[in-house]
């Protein structure tokens, strides 16, 4: 058991915990992955627990893969038998076996977000509803939220409170859309991502034999990042652990930042209520960051009321002070950050891959990108378009999905006329009407097309059906790669893309070949038992952003939102845009819970840094096409000033002045080593007095109810009148003239205005 010698006393205690529930509170950089992997290895190596009886749930496939590899170094190939993966991948695996109990085929399709939105768009159109009101992303978010609260379409429609809210939101047909969406997914033999959770819950709730089977199977359950679980995940895990109660959850309430996705911090805060016999282990030693960064982060998070008590510390060096950059504009902020990164590489040999720029919103990347380009610094943006979201990739994947599950309506509609074969939207519309009226799937109607359509188009659709059936027969006898290559050639997709010799066309053709290369690698993997097309499709359907291959991105600065940065670490980190209403976001200031989530997000940002942390803000920034004056973020004043170094560049130079004295934020003189030049940093306000304080019962109205001329109340700016509403696509804005602070332009989706008569 040499692996135990690598642990500190607290980590060892958590690993040696054997029976019963336990919660491991793991501060940032405290080695939680090591504890999880060693604990699992210890269960197998010392306690002789069968790996098939261990369930480990993570939030990325990448995390699961890394853990499995570490465990394999201790217990060997037995590690491959552990049920380990994301919630969605593990539950999909269960549903592949048990789906028939719920009326689904075992080869059900998994709809991604684009598939789900496409189906909802079709339903809205078929119901003759206003697509500008019933936007696919809005409707999908509401349906997703309902599923994550384990509310199905029938319950949704019966709930008077929900109905009232939908009417107030001017979405009275949402319940009927949800019903139709649920029906169409079921008929197509398809589940969206939320269904993978919801249907697992239904399986365990409505089928006692299945519940008994998996409770007996999973004798030991471990959950990583427990603070990120939503209600559905919480309920499912609780059901699975009810018999043996050997559940260990690992997490950090201070890093709970996904409430907008349905994550509920109360799951970890109240874990002891479900398991009174709970043992709690605290991992408080930080191995990642310097003492300055560790203490500064602690000084921030202590301002939150809702948290589990812990005291993070480190044996690492004291480290450099945290630099604070004040810029006059967002463009200057980008230049100062880019020059700092360049100088780190030039003067201190810190590679670009060891440096990261984090921001609150994706829109902030523009100024940073422009400045990096001008200096010739390579960068990559995490969270851009995924490889699997490109059109040419989704087109071929639709053919592959249709081959595995011909009832997949979205896949069928996508490729029935691609490449063009003379089957128009009108003909497809008639088939859809027939499908709806008869209750049959669209594929069933296609197979009997001559009973519904005449003329040459019927022959073309019949030919398409014959081709798909030939793909199905071919796929039963061949592996995923041979089948995919056969489909790409026979369908005409490869020929269509190869005929486009433009730069974009060549890129699309290369992307398609890269997909085929990926399928070949899947088939050639010696450790993989199932190499059929269905297994490949399930694997890529469950990929997360963190799982994508990034080997070609070395020696590039990483840029991403803070939400995307969770779980990562870099030697040097720049956190940009620390201004009121940007970070913390204006939409997160209406309640203490929202503000505390923003503070946790800031905590996550600064704890990504190992050696050097730089914070920056601008005194003016363009937003919505207008220049706004900005105030420094309240989060800056919450950091103990002894850990900060306010910096300002010399005129016409990117070299920052080095200080002889330790300054406090608030205007102390900073002296450079060069010629005794002195300047004063602009003070960061110690208080952020608001001109108006909203009453405790302040509750904003639905933005859809707002009209020009209305008198409204804002939680920060007080009372005013809406002088104009700009209905720009995706950014509906209102210009409000407030009694005290004058004219403000507000995004209505974020404004949180209350109507007054």
XYZ file of C-alpha atoms in Angstrom:
757
model
C 0.000 0.000 0.000
C 2.770 2.398 -0.971
C 0.127 4.671 -2.483
C -0.905 5.746 1.042
C 2.518 7.287 1.651
C 1.779 9.989 -0.942
C -1.063 11.380 1.169
C -1.100 13.970 3.932
C -2.856 12.978 7.216
C -6.250 14.454 6.233
C -6.173 12.850 2.783
C -5.191 9.488 4.275
C -8.043 9.634 6.772
C -10.531 10.241 3.953
C -9.092 7.357 1.917
C -9.201 4.894 4.822
C -12.890 5.632 5.494
C -14.554 2.337 4.612
C -18.262 1.887 5.356
C -20.997 4.490 5.612
C -21.570 7.980 4.167
C -18.776 10.547 4.037
C -18.309 14.053 2.699
C -14.875 15.246 1.643
C -14.723 19.033 1.574
C -11.893 19.702 -0.841
C -10.621 23.249 -1.119
C -9.118 24.528 -4.376
C -5.837 22.791 -5.194
C -6.109 20.388 -2.253
C -5.561 17.160 -4.207
C -9.130 15.867 -4.323
C -8.514 13.829 -7.486
C -5.646 12.046 -5.767
C -7.875 11.256 -2.792
C -10.680 9.930 -4.991
C -8.411 7.712 -7.070
C -6.440 6.364 -4.111
C -9.680 5.666 -2.234
C -11.035 3.617 -5.141
C -7.722 1.805 -5.541
C -7.711 1.050 -1.803
C -11.243 -0.387 -1.962
C -10.120 -2.772 -4.713
C -6.575 -3.529 -3.549
C -7.075 -3.779 0.229
C -10.785 -4.411 0.837
C -11.128 -6.659 -2.237
C -14.230 -4.860 -3.492
C -15.244 -6.024 -6.967
C -14.700 -3.075 -9.375
C -18.058 -3.887 -10.971
C -19.646 -2.860 -7.643
C -18.109 0.627 -7.599
C -19.945 3.573 -9.196
C -17.993 6.812 -9.690
C -19.775 9.836 -11.137
C -17.936 12.837 -12.580
C -18.828 15.902 -14.655
C -16.448 15.307 -17.599
C -15.318 12.189 -19.406
C -11.802 13.628 -19.302
C -11.813 13.600 -15.497
C -13.083 10.005 -15.456
C -10.416 8.906 -17.932
C -7.602 10.476 -15.909
C -8.885 8.876 -12.697
C -9.179 5.461 -14.292
C -5.618 5.678 -15.627
C -4.283 6.552 -12.174
C -6.191 3.683 -10.556
C -4.874 1.296 -13.203
C -1.299 1.997 -12.091
C -2.233 0.468 -8.701
C -4.710 -2.331 -9.448
C -3.985 -3.053 -13.125
C -6.611 -3.724 -15.771
C -9.256 -4.375 -13.101
C -9.713 -0.584 -13.116
C -11.484 -0.902 -16.465
C -14.376 -2.691 -14.772
C -15.316 0.263 -12.567
C -18.576 1.976 -13.500
C -17.005 5.384 -13.981
C -18.015 8.368 -16.090
C -20.235 11.419 -16.275
C -23.775 11.264 -14.912
C -25.073 11.305 -18.471
C -22.727 8.620 -19.822
C -23.315 6.223 -16.918
C -27.077 6.677 -17.017
C -27.064 6.282 -20.812
C -25.280 2.963 -20.296
C -27.974 1.863 -17.858
C -30.748 3.009 -20.191
C -29.261 1.102 -23.134
C -30.093 -2.028 -21.146
C -33.310 -0.935 -19.469
C -34.886 1.423 -22.049
C -37.465 -1.152 -23.233
C -39.023 -1.009 -19.748
C -39.835 2.640 -20.515
C -41.020 1.942 -24.062
C -37.837 3.132 -25.784
C -35.649 1.023 -28.092
C -32.210 0.067 -26.766
C -30.664 1.880 -29.739
C -32.364 5.181 -28.858
C -30.856 8.352 -30.313
C -29.400 11.031 -28.038
C -30.444 14.499 -29.226
C -27.926 17.269 -28.680
C -28.989 20.869 -28.080
C -29.170 21.686 -31.798
C -31.386 18.659 -32.453
C -33.702 19.626 -29.607
C -33.958 23.249 -30.787
C -34.619 22.134 -34.348
C -37.480 19.905 -33.210
C -38.963 22.688 -31.080
C -38.693 25.124 -33.992
C -40.660 22.660 -36.148
C -43.324 22.227 -33.461
C -43.743 25.992 -33.054
C -44.119 26.349 -36.817
C -46.636 23.495 -37.040
C -48.735 25.108 -34.293
C -48.687 28.452 -36.175
C -47.145 30.204 -33.179
C -44.959 33.297 -33.312
C -41.344 32.088 -33.552
C -40.135 35.433 -32.192
C -42.102 34.808 -29.001
C -41.570 31.050 -28.727
C -37.836 31.106 -29.380
C -36.305 27.609 -29.391
C -33.641 28.445 -26.804
C -36.215 30.021 -24.448
C -38.614 27.086 -24.767
C -35.837 24.503 -24.427
C -34.488 26.198 -21.291
C -37.942 26.102 -19.680
C -38.430 22.442 -20.597
C -34.921 21.617 -19.370
C -35.554 23.364 -16.060
C -38.772 21.376 -15.630
C -37.060 18.055 -16.351
C -34.253 18.852 -13.938
C -36.952 19.363 -11.309
C -38.422 15.985 -12.424
C -41.609 17.549 -13.825
C -42.866 15.812 -16.975
C -45.122 17.384 -19.606
C -48.397 16.192 -18.055
C -47.435 17.471 -14.590
C -46.275 20.726 -16.157
C -49.639 21.231 -17.864
C -51.611 20.489 -14.685
C -49.612 22.849 -12.464
C -51.607 26.049 -11.978
C -48.600 28.027 -10.728
C -46.561 27.133 -13.804
C -49.495 27.938 -16.085
C -49.891 31.339 -14.455
C -46.198 32.090 -14.883
C -46.299 31.072 -18.551
C -49.291 33.333 -19.190
C -47.528 36.231 -17.475
C -44.446 35.508 -19.592
C -46.654 35.575 -22.706
C -45.921 31.905 -23.371
C -49.357 30.358 -22.708
C -48.775 27.505 -25.193
C -45.556 26.326 -23.609
C -47.195 23.374 -21.835
C -48.674 22.145 -25.119
C -45.308 22.532 -26.847
C -43.706 20.486 -24.048
C -46.355 17.782 -24.501
C -45.789 17.623 -28.244
C -41.992 17.685 -27.800
C -42.140 14.791 -25.334
C -44.431 12.863 -27.679
C -42.253 13.441 -30.753
C -39.049 12.449 -28.964
C -40.678 9.257 -27.716
C -42.044 8.412 -31.160
C -38.614 9.019 -32.709
C -36.941 6.780 -30.130
C -34.869 9.740 -28.975
C -33.830 11.238 -25.643
C -32.278 14.638 -25.064
C -29.565 15.151 -22.428
C -32.075 15.958 -19.707
C -34.020 12.781 -20.534
C -30.962 10.706 -19.662
C -31.406 11.891 -16.083
C -35.194 12.095 -16.059
C -35.693 8.634 -17.572
C -33.186 7.087 -15.175
C -35.237 8.584 -12.348
C -38.444 7.164 -13.876
C -36.795 3.770 -14.286
C -35.756 3.633 -10.623
C -39.080 5.047 -9.390
C -41.527 2.976 -11.437
C -39.650 -0.305 -11.704
C -38.717 -1.719 -8.260
C -36.844 -4.635 -9.815
C -34.550 -2.236 -11.678
C -33.999 -0.191 -8.511
C -33.184 -3.353 -6.565
C -30.804 -4.483 -9.310
C -28.720 -1.295 -9.300
C -28.840 -0.782 -5.541
C -27.386 -4.275 -5.173
C -24.858 -3.695 -7.940
C -23.502 -0.342 -6.754
C -22.294 -1.154 -3.236
C -19.937 1.840 -3.198
C -20.846 5.177 -4.750
C -18.482 8.133 -5.172
C -19.541 11.521 -6.574
C -17.039 14.150 -7.697
C -17.865 17.891 -7.708
C -20.996 17.256 -5.654
C -21.661 20.989 -5.313
C -22.515 21.026 -9.043
C -25.319 18.447 -8.858
C -28.885 19.445 -9.707
C -32.099 18.155 -8.154
C -32.486 15.202 -10.543
C -28.903 14.035 -9.963
C -29.338 14.426 -6.225
C -32.519 12.308 -6.161
C -31.078 9.539 -8.372
C -27.887 9.240 -6.326
C -29.919 9.189 -3.110
C -32.071 6.337 -4.464
C -29.070 4.293 -5.567
C -27.310 4.751 -2.209
C -30.379 4.073 -0.043
C -29.632 0.398 0.606
C -25.887 0.300 1.377
C -25.402 3.981 2.320
C -21.769 3.665 1.244
C -21.727 7.021 -0.476
C -18.791 9.414 -0.544
C -19.209 12.852 -2.084
C -16.345 15.212 -2.840
C -16.769 18.912 -3.428
C -16.252 22.502 -2.409
C -19.206 24.750 -1.731
C -16.926 27.738 -2.458
C -16.735 26.546 -6.076
C -20.471 26.132 -6.705
C -20.947 28.329 -9.795
C -23.488 26.554 -11.993
C -26.854 27.628 -10.590
C -27.815 28.834 -14.077
C -27.573 25.199 -15.207
C -29.718 23.997 -12.324
C -26.952 23.160 -9.840
C -28.175 23.483 -6.258
C -25.608 24.428 -3.611
C -28.026 23.188 -0.941
C -27.225 19.617 -2.014
C -23.793 19.880 -0.406
C -24.717 22.341 2.355
C -27.510 20.031 3.589
C -25.913 16.666 2.854
C -25.762 15.821 6.560
C -29.561 16.032 6.840
C -29.875 12.999 4.545
C -27.120 11.077 6.332
C -27.012 11.896 10.072
C -24.209 9.350 10.580
C -22.091 11.272 8.075
C -18.317 11.583 8.537
C -16.806 14.851 7.278
C -13.202 15.156 6.116
C -11.670 18.515 5.238
C -8.833 18.854 2.751
C -7.545 22.313 3.600
C -3.942 22.253 2.377
C -3.552 23.935 -1.012
C -0.789 22.447 -3.196
C -1.425 24.643 -6.232
C -0.985 28.311 -5.415
C 1.374 30.644 -3.597
C 0.507 31.706 -0.068
C -0.393 35.197 -1.301
C -3.022 33.814 -3.698
C -4.364 31.370 -1.104
C -4.754 34.037 1.575
C -6.219 36.568 -0.854
C -8.840 34.046 -2.010
C -9.736 33.292 1.605
C -10.176 36.993 2.313
C -12.727 37.149 -0.507
C -14.822 34.060 0.144
C -15.218 34.866 3.848
C -17.757 37.522 2.771
C -20.221 34.751 1.843
C -22.699 33.701 4.510
C -23.815 30.387 2.988
C -20.743 28.153 3.244
C -19.190 25.206 5.004
C -16.473 26.347 7.447
C -12.893 25.582 6.423
C -9.474 27.187 6.670
C -7.357 26.835 3.535
C -3.569 27.056 3.952
C -0.406 26.184 2.072
C 3.269 25.361 2.593
C 4.113 26.935 -0.765
C 6.255 30.046 -1.088
C 4.829 33.457 -0.238
C 4.921 34.397 -3.908
C 4.450 37.710 -5.688
C 1.798 40.248 -4.843
C -1.341 40.254 -6.970
C -1.046 42.894 -9.682
C -3.994 45.216 -10.283
C -4.109 46.936 -13.677
C -6.235 50.040 -14.135
C -6.936 50.867 -17.782
C -8.796 53.810 -19.276
C -10.746 51.613 -21.720
C -11.359 48.007 -22.631
C -9.006 48.360 -25.610
C -6.227 49.639 -23.360
C -6.945 46.817 -20.934
C -6.379 44.362 -23.784
C -3.102 46.034 -24.761
C -1.767 46.050 -21.190
C -2.637 42.399 -20.635
C -1.156 41.353 -24.007
C 2.089 43.240 -23.354
C 2.350 41.694 -19.894
C 1.982 38.201 -21.390
C 4.588 39.014 -24.044
C 7.047 40.270 -21.436
C 6.497 37.182 -19.277
C 7.611 35.082 -22.246
C 10.468 37.385 -23.260
C 11.934 38.251 -19.864
C 10.905 35.374 -17.612
C 10.639 32.471 -20.110
C 7.029 31.761 -19.110
C 5.502 29.966 -22.087
C 2.223 31.107 -23.564
C 0.586 27.776 -22.732
C 1.199 28.523 -19.033
C -0.763 31.785 -19.229
C -4.523 32.257 -19.318
C -6.964 35.138 -19.695
C -10.282 34.699 -17.892
C -13.353 36.888 -18.249
C -16.975 36.974 -17.101
C -18.585 37.049 -20.576
C -17.481 35.855 -24.015
C -17.929 39.326 -25.503
C -14.901 40.545 -23.524
C -12.566 38.447 -25.671
C -12.612 40.889 -28.620
C -10.229 43.505 -27.195
C -7.946 40.771 -25.874
C -7.866 38.952 -29.225
C -7.019 42.111 -31.167
C -4.148 42.966 -28.837
C -2.721 39.437 -28.874
C -2.844 39.357 -32.681
C -0.947 42.643 -32.974
C 1.867 41.169 -30.894
C 1.833 37.902 -32.832
C 0.809 35.899 -29.756
C -1.058 32.705 -30.538
C -4.208 31.992 -28.543
C -7.094 29.592 -28.361
C -10.588 30.310 -27.146
C -12.219 27.574 -25.100
C -15.947 27.288 -25.664
C -16.063 28.123 -29.367
C -17.836 25.967 -31.909
C -17.263 22.313 -31.145
C -15.924 20.093 -33.929
C -19.083 18.013 -33.691
C -21.323 21.080 -34.143
C -20.033 21.931 -37.629
C -22.631 21.509 -40.374
C -20.699 19.011 -42.478
C -20.052 16.861 -39.407
C -23.679 16.939 -38.287
C -24.804 16.025 -41.821
C -22.812 12.783 -41.906
C -23.643 12.037 -38.278
C -27.335 12.344 -39.191
C -26.874 9.585 -41.789
C -25.084 7.452 -39.187
C -27.807 8.076 -36.598
C -30.526 7.226 -39.103
C -28.776 3.972 -39.928
C -28.778 2.976 -36.250
C -32.258 4.318 -35.472
C -34.435 4.960 -38.562
C -37.161 6.476 -36.355
C -34.873 9.440 -35.596
C -37.064 12.162 -37.113
C -34.531 14.989 -36.835
C -31.831 12.969 -38.581
C -34.238 11.905 -41.337
C -35.403 15.459 -42.015
C -31.808 16.685 -42.121
C -30.604 14.302 -44.844
C -33.653 13.277 -46.852
C -32.701 15.938 -49.400
C -28.959 16.162 -48.768
C -27.188 15.918 -51.093
C -30.037 17.356 -53.145
C -32.211 14.653 -54.639
C -35.336 16.634 -55.555
C -37.328 16.091 -52.344
C -38.707 19.499 -51.350
C -40.028 20.877 -48.074
C -43.617 20.635 -49.328
C -43.338 16.878 -49.857
C -41.677 16.397 -46.472
C -44.430 18.504 -44.901
C -47.087 16.181 -46.318
C -45.272 13.185 -44.877
C -45.122 14.896 -41.483
C -48.866 15.580 -41.567
C -49.492 11.919 -42.374
C -47.211 10.897 -39.505
C -49.058 13.160 -37.083
C -52.536 12.081 -38.215
C -51.818 8.338 -38.191
C -49.583 8.258 -35.120
C -46.890 6.466 -37.096
C -43.245 7.513 -37.192
C -41.983 9.555 -40.127
C -39.888 6.557 -41.183
C -43.003 4.352 -41.297
C -44.631 6.852 -43.652
C -41.478 7.041 -45.808
C -41.521 3.251 -46.187
C -45.113 3.506 -47.490
C -44.641 6.775 -49.360
C -46.596 5.728 -52.447
C -49.700 5.504 -50.320
C -49.391 9.208 -49.498
C -47.591 10.849 -52.427
C -47.611 10.330 -56.164
C -45.432 11.348 -59.081
C -41.668 11.307 -59.354
C -41.107 12.569 -55.813
C -42.561 9.337 -54.395
C -40.003 7.372 -56.380
C -37.170 9.578 -55.090
C -38.276 9.119 -51.474
C -38.619 5.390 -52.028
C -35.079 5.321 -53.404
C -33.852 7.189 -50.339
C -35.552 4.643 -48.054
C -33.972 1.758 -49.974
C -30.542 3.354 -49.544
C -31.005 3.754 -45.765
C -32.156 0.139 -45.428
C -29.034 -0.981 -47.284
C -26.945 1.025 -44.800
C -28.702 -0.751 -41.916
C -27.891 -4.177 -43.367
C -24.281 -3.146 -44.025
C -23.912 -1.816 -40.466
C -25.041 -5.114 -38.943
C -22.093 -6.900 -40.558
C -19.367 -4.261 -40.331
C -17.667 -2.092 -37.727
C -18.254 1.638 -37.237
C -15.473 2.811 -39.575
C -16.302 0.596 -42.557
C -19.983 1.458 -42.163
C -19.345 5.206 -41.909
C -17.027 5.204 -44.932
C -19.567 3.221 -46.944
C -22.322 5.685 -45.988
C -20.162 8.762 -46.731
C -19.407 7.482 -50.223
C -22.754 5.924 -51.143
C -24.883 8.817 -49.870
C -22.930 11.306 -51.997
C -21.792 13.396 -49.011
C -18.067 12.941 -49.733
C -18.565 13.676 -53.414
C -20.609 16.805 -52.653
C -17.966 18.250 -50.337
C -14.995 17.326 -52.551
C -16.531 19.243 -55.474
C -16.287 22.569 -53.580
C -12.748 23.859 -54.202
C -13.114 27.106 -52.239
C -11.033 27.554 -49.075
C -14.149 26.978 -46.971
C -15.135 23.953 -49.061
C -11.716 22.342 -48.708
C -11.857 22.943 -44.946
C -15.265 21.229 -44.748
C -13.975 18.258 -46.745
C -10.956 17.980 -44.436
C -13.229 18.163 -41.377
C -15.297 15.264 -42.705
C -12.173 13.199 -43.281
C -11.053 14.037 -39.752
C -14.352 12.625 -38.482
C -13.701 9.416 -40.408
C -10.170 9.340 -38.947
C -11.689 9.618 -35.479
C -14.006 6.682 -36.183
C -11.018 4.661 -37.388
C -9.180 5.404 -34.111
C -12.309 4.329 -32.212
C -12.339 0.982 -34.041
C -8.579 0.434 -33.683
C -8.659 0.913 -29.902
C -7.578 -2.516 -28.602
C -9.212 -1.961 -25.212
C -12.637 -1.376 -26.726
C -14.960 -4.351 -26.932
C -17.903 -2.854 -28.834
C -16.865 -1.288 -32.142
C -20.225 -0.955 -33.849
C -21.691 2.292 -35.126
C -24.174 2.616 -32.255
C -21.394 2.511 -29.649
C -19.456 5.219 -31.479
C -22.500 7.482 -31.729
C -23.221 7.150 -28.010
C -19.644 8.063 -27.113
C -19.524 11.273 -29.159
C -23.044 12.292 -28.123
C -21.850 12.442 -24.523
C -18.647 14.409 -25.096
C -18.246 17.590 -23.045
C -16.226 20.686 -24.000
C -13.471 19.643 -21.593
C -13.046 16.330 -23.420
C -11.976 17.755 -26.793
C -8.504 17.071 -28.117
C -6.288 20.098 -27.666
C -2.877 18.731 -28.657
C -2.414 21.333 -31.417
C -2.996 24.203 -28.996
C 0.374 24.129 -27.238
C 2.287 27.397 -26.996
C -0.924 29.379 -27.165
C -2.467 31.601 -24.546
C -5.746 30.155 -23.292
C -8.794 32.451 -23.245
C -12.087 31.445 -21.710
C -14.954 32.430 -19.463
C -14.445 31.688 -15.789
C -17.198 29.076 -15.900
C -15.151 27.156 -18.497
C -11.973 27.443 -16.401
C -13.242 25.443 -13.441
C -10.963 22.489 -12.740
C -8.026 23.967 -14.669
C -4.836 25.638 -13.472
C -2.153 27.849 -15.017
C 1.097 29.409 -13.801
C -0.080 32.925 -14.689
C -3.727 33.998 -14.736
C -5.263 37.305 -15.827
C -8.804 38.006 -14.617
C -10.199 40.877 -16.671
C -13.160 43.229 -16.542
C -13.414 43.646 -12.764
C -16.057 46.348 -12.903
C -19.418 46.790 -11.241
C -22.287 45.464 -13.379
C -19.825 43.355 -15.375
C -18.254 41.343 -12.553
C -20.366 41.064 -10.464
C -22.850 40.926 -13.315
C -25.728 43.399 -13.207
C -28.135 40.480 -13.498
C -26.759 38.927 -10.301
C -27.345 41.809 -7.893
C -31.006 41.348 -6.988
C -30.476 38.823 -4.179
C -27.807 37.738 -1.719
C -27.830 34.220 -3.211
C -27.001 35.569 -6.679
C -24.273 37.883 -5.381
C -22.702 35.063 -3.384
C -22.618 32.904 -6.513
C -20.779 35.720 -8.315
C -18.303 35.897 -5.440
C -17.762 32.125 -5.672
C -17.132 32.611 -9.397
C -14.461 35.200 -8.580
C -12.988 32.780 -6.042
C -12.788 30.092 -8.732
C -11.082 32.560 -11.094
C -8.275 33.562 -8.769
C -7.641 30.036 -7.473
C -6.781 28.907 -11.038
C -3.428 30.705 -10.627
C -0.337 28.892 -9.395
C 2.390 31.577 -9.304
C 1.128 34.932 -10.524
C -2.315 36.516 -10.556
C -3.221 39.752 -12.320
C -6.563 41.534 -11.980
C -7.596 44.260 -14.416
C -10.412 46.729 -14.896
C -11.268 49.624 -17.212
C -12.728 52.994 -16.287
C -14.765 53.044 -19.520
C -16.105 50.331 -21.779
C -18.273 50.116 -24.893
C -21.475 48.204 -24.261
C -24.459 47.960 -26.615
C -22.785 50.438 -28.961
C -22.335 53.184 -26.364
C -19.419 54.234 -24.170
C -20.097 53.780 -20.458
C -18.104 54.959 -17.466
C -17.231 52.049 -15.178
C -16.629 51.686 -11.457
C -14.147 49.141 -10.047
C -15.721 45.916 -8.837
C -16.656 45.589 -5.184
C -14.679 42.335 -5.246
C -11.428 44.307 -5.504
C -12.074 46.052 -2.208
C -12.877 42.703 -0.574
C -9.317 41.462 -1.089
C -7.024 42.281 1.804
C -5.020 45.216 0.393
C -1.732 43.828 1.769
C -1.817 41.237 -1.032
C -2.227 43.774 -3.853
C 0.148 45.713 -6.069
C -1.551 48.478 -8.041
C 0.271 48.912 -11.339
C 0.263 51.548 -14.026
C 2.289 51.598 -17.261
C 4.694 54.389 -18.082
C 3.623 56.654 -20.892
C 4.271 55.111 -24.354
C 5.653 51.935 -22.759
C 4.268 48.577 -21.794
C 6.741 48.157 -18.945
C 4.981 48.354 -15.597
C 6.473 50.441 -12.817
C 7.866 48.367 -9.989
C 7.124 49.624 -6.516
C 9.519 49.944 -3.604
C 6.797 50.160 -1.018
C 3.829 47.854 -0.577
C 0.834 49.975 -1.600
C -2.711 49.595 -0.418
C -5.508 50.043 -2.878
C -6.871 53.499 -2.368
C -4.203 55.854 -3.667
C -0.842 55.262 -1.936
C 2.104 56.530 -3.921
C 3.879 54.004 -6.098
C 7.561 54.594 -6.742
C 9.458 53.068 -9.632
C 13.083 51.998 -9.429
C 13.833 54.129 -12.463
C 14.692 57.726 -11.648
C 12.345 58.078 -8.684
C 9.328 58.797 -10.922
C 6.220 58.998 -8.777
C 2.548 58.728 -9.552
C -0.703 58.165 -7.773
C -2.988 55.282 -8.626
C -6.602 56.243 -8.970
C -8.308 55.120 -5.769
C -10.659 52.203 -5.831
C -13.709 53.244 -3.882
C -13.987 51.791 -0.422
C -17.729 51.983 -0.559
C -20.155 51.676 -3.431
C -23.025 53.803 -2.188
C -26.197 53.312 -4.185
C -28.533 56.156 -4.912
C -31.464 53.903 -4.245
C -32.234 50.899 -2.055
C -35.086 48.694 -3.202
C -37.595 47.460 -0.591
C -37.152 43.871 0.688
C -40.182 42.640 -1.269
C -38.888 44.023 -4.590
C -39.769 41.609 -7.371
C -39.172 42.416 -11.064
C -41.879 41.875 -13.672
C -41.570 39.806 -16.823
C -39.662 41.824 -19.482
C -42.289 40.889 -22.063
C -44.822 43.095 -20.253
C -42.759 46.274 -20.550
C -43.882 49.055 -22.887
C -42.737 52.547 -23.770
C -44.088 55.223 -21.418
C -44.365 52.893 -18.431
C -43.092 54.039 -15.047
C -40.767 51.412 -13.610
C -38.587 50.698 -10.596
C -35.022 49.360 -10.704
C -33.321 47.783 -7.679
C -30.245 50.004 -8.089
C -31.318 53.121 -10.020
C -34.724 53.708 -8.444
C -37.770 55.033 -10.318
C -37.902 56.117 -13.937
C -39.861 56.096 -17.203
C -39.220 53.920 -20.266
C -38.618 56.390 -23.075
C -37.824 53.861 -25.792
C -37.723 50.104 -26.397
C -35.380 48.751 -29.057
C -36.536 45.338 -30.309
C -33.188 44.315 -31.777
C -32.860 40.552 -32.369
C -31.350 38.748 -29.363
C -30.674 42.037 -27.521
C -33.938 43.779 -26.718
C -33.059 46.994 -24.906
C -34.888 49.773 -23.110
C -33.793 53.369 -22.628
C -35.011 54.466 -19.204
C -34.835 57.992 -17.815
C -34.404 57.610 -14.069
C -35.352 60.327 -11.591
C -31.959 60.360 -9.837
C -29.295 58.969 -12.165
C -30.567 60.084 -15.563
C -30.755 58.043 -18.743
C -29.663 54.405 -18.776
C -29.754 51.821 -21.555
C -30.620 48.393 -20.184
C -30.778 44.932 -21.734
C -34.335 43.833 -20.895
C -33.291 40.220 -20.337
C -31.070 41.457 -17.489
C -32.707 44.709 -16.399
C -35.104 43.369 -13.741
C -37.621 46.221 -13.820
C -40.825 46.419 -11.810
C -43.841 48.118 -13.362
C -45.532 50.938 -11.409
C -48.831 52.547 -12.322
